[in-house]
């Protein structure tokens, strides 16, 4: 419950335009985070399949096993950077 001497945690929208802008903001940021989450799961699955020897996804990129794992690590870092960027954009605009 809000205390009378503090501002409310969420301020109500006053116009339909403000409500539409807030909805667009939510859709843009949370869909972006969902896409990054899905990419993270895909990277996890590819890593597990690579680790088990089921597939050699990065064989065209690197000839050795160490090179394949380095390519996988680079892909994982890209997905991680996208995730951090997505969370920061949500946190900064709130």
Short mmCIF file of C-alpha atoms in Angstrom, two decimals:
data_model
loop_
_atom_site.label_atom_id
_atom_site.label_comp_id
_atom_site.label_asym_id
_atom_site.label_seq_id
_atom_site.Cartn_x
_atom_site.Cartn_y
_atom_site.Cartn_z
CA UNK A 1 0.00 0.00 0.00
CA UNK A 2 1.26 3.48 -0.81
CA UNK A 3 2.05 5.84 1.98
CA UNK A 4 0.46 9.29 1.67
CA UNK A 5 3.82 11.08 1.87
CA UNK A 6 5.34 9.12 -1.03
CA UNK A 7 4.61 9.24 -4.72
CA UNK A 8 2.74 6.25 -6.14
CA UNK A 9 4.91 3.61 -7.80
CA UNK A 10 2.96 3.81 -11.04
CA UNK A 11 1.36 6.95 -12.33
CA UNK A 12 -1.90 6.56 -14.23
CA UNK A 13 -2.11 7.73 -17.83
CA UNK A 14 -4.22 10.78 -18.43
CA UNK A 15 -4.89 10.50 -22.14
CA UNK A 16 -5.40 7.82 -24.74
CA UNK A 17 -2.22 8.97 -26.48
CA UNK A 18 -0.16 8.36 -23.33
CA UNK A 19 -1.72 4.92 -22.99
CA UNK A 20 -0.87 4.10 -26.62
CA UNK A 21 2.73 5.29 -26.15
CA UNK A 22 3.09 3.18 -23.02
CA UNK A 23 1.69 0.13 -24.80
CA UNK A 24 4.06 0.64 -27.74
CA UNK A 25 6.99 0.97 -25.33
CA UNK A 26 6.04 -2.25 -23.56
CA UNK A 27 5.61 -4.13 -26.82
CA UNK A 28 8.92 -2.93 -28.26
CA UNK A 29 11.07 -3.64 -25.23
CA UNK A 30 9.53 -6.89 -24.03
CA UNK A 31 9.36 -8.41 -27.51
CA UNK A 32 13.05 -7.57 -27.87
CA UNK A 33 13.83 -9.31 -24.60
CA UNK A 34 11.75 -12.32 -25.66
CA UNK A 35 13.71 -12.59 -28.92
CA UNK A 36 17.00 -12.48 -27.03
CA UNK A 37 15.72 -15.15 -24.64
CA UNK A 38 14.79 -17.41 -27.54
CA UNK A 39 18.22 -16.86 -29.11
CA UNK A 40 19.80 -17.75 -25.77
CA UNK A 41 17.90 -21.03 -25.68
CA UNK A 42 18.95 -21.80 -29.26
CA UNK A 43 22.59 -21.15 -28.34
CA UNK A 44 22.20 -23.42 -25.31
CA UNK A 45 20.74 -26.24 -27.42
CA UNK A 46 23.43 -25.87 -30.09
CA UNK A 47 26.10 -25.93 -27.37
CA UNK A 48 24.69 -29.07 -25.84
CA UNK A 49 24.47 -30.78 -29.23
CA UNK A 50 28.02 -29.67 -30.04
CA UNK A 51 29.28 -30.93 -26.67
CA UNK A 52 27.64 -34.34 -27.10
CA UNK A 53 29.13 -34.72 -30.59
CA UNK A 54 25.70 -34.95 -32.19
CA UNK A 55 26.49 -32.10 -34.62
CA UNK A 56 29.48 -30.09 -35.78
CA UNK A 57 27.71 -26.80 -36.44
CA UNK A 58 30.85 -24.72 -36.68
CA UNK A 59 32.85 -27.18 -38.84
CA UNK A 60 32.68 -24.87 -41.89
CA UNK A 61 34.10 -22.01 -39.80
CA UNK A 62 36.81 -23.83 -37.85
CA UNK A 63 38.63 -27.07 -38.57
CA UNK A 64 39.71 -28.00 -35.05
CA UNK A 65 37.53 -28.72 -32.05
CA UNK A 66 39.06 -25.81 -30.16
CA UNK A 67 38.26 -23.47 -33.03
CA UNK A 68 34.68 -24.69 -33.09
CA UNK A 69 34.34 -24.00 -29.38
CA UNK A 70 35.87 -20.55 -29.88
CA UNK A 71 33.27 -19.81 -32.57
CA UNK A 72 30.55 -21.04 -30.21
CA UNK A 73 31.90 -18.82 -27.41
CA UNK A 74 31.84 -15.81 -29.74
CA UNK A 75 28.22 -16.57 -30.63
CA UNK A 76 27.33 -16.91 -26.95
CA UNK A 77 28.99 -13.57 -26.18
CA UNK A 78 26.99 -11.87 -28.93
CA UNK A 79 23.73 -13.23 -27.52
CA UNK A 80 24.79 -12.21 -24.00
CA UNK A 81 25.61 -8.68 -25.19
CA UNK A 82 22.21 -8.43 -26.88
CA UNK A 83 20.54 -9.54 -23.66
CA UNK A 84 22.38 -6.97 -21.56
CA UNK A 85 21.56 -4.26 -24.08
CA UNK A 86 17.88 -5.24 -24.03
CA UNK A 87 17.64 -5.21 -20.24
CA UNK A 88 19.44 -1.86 -20.01
CA UNK A 89 17.07 -0.29 -22.53
CA UNK A 90 14.10 -1.43 -20.45
CA UNK A 91 15.64 -0.27 -17.17
CA UNK A 92 16.71 3.10 -18.60
CA UNK A 93 13.33 3.99 -20.03
CA UNK A 94 11.29 3.20 -16.94
#
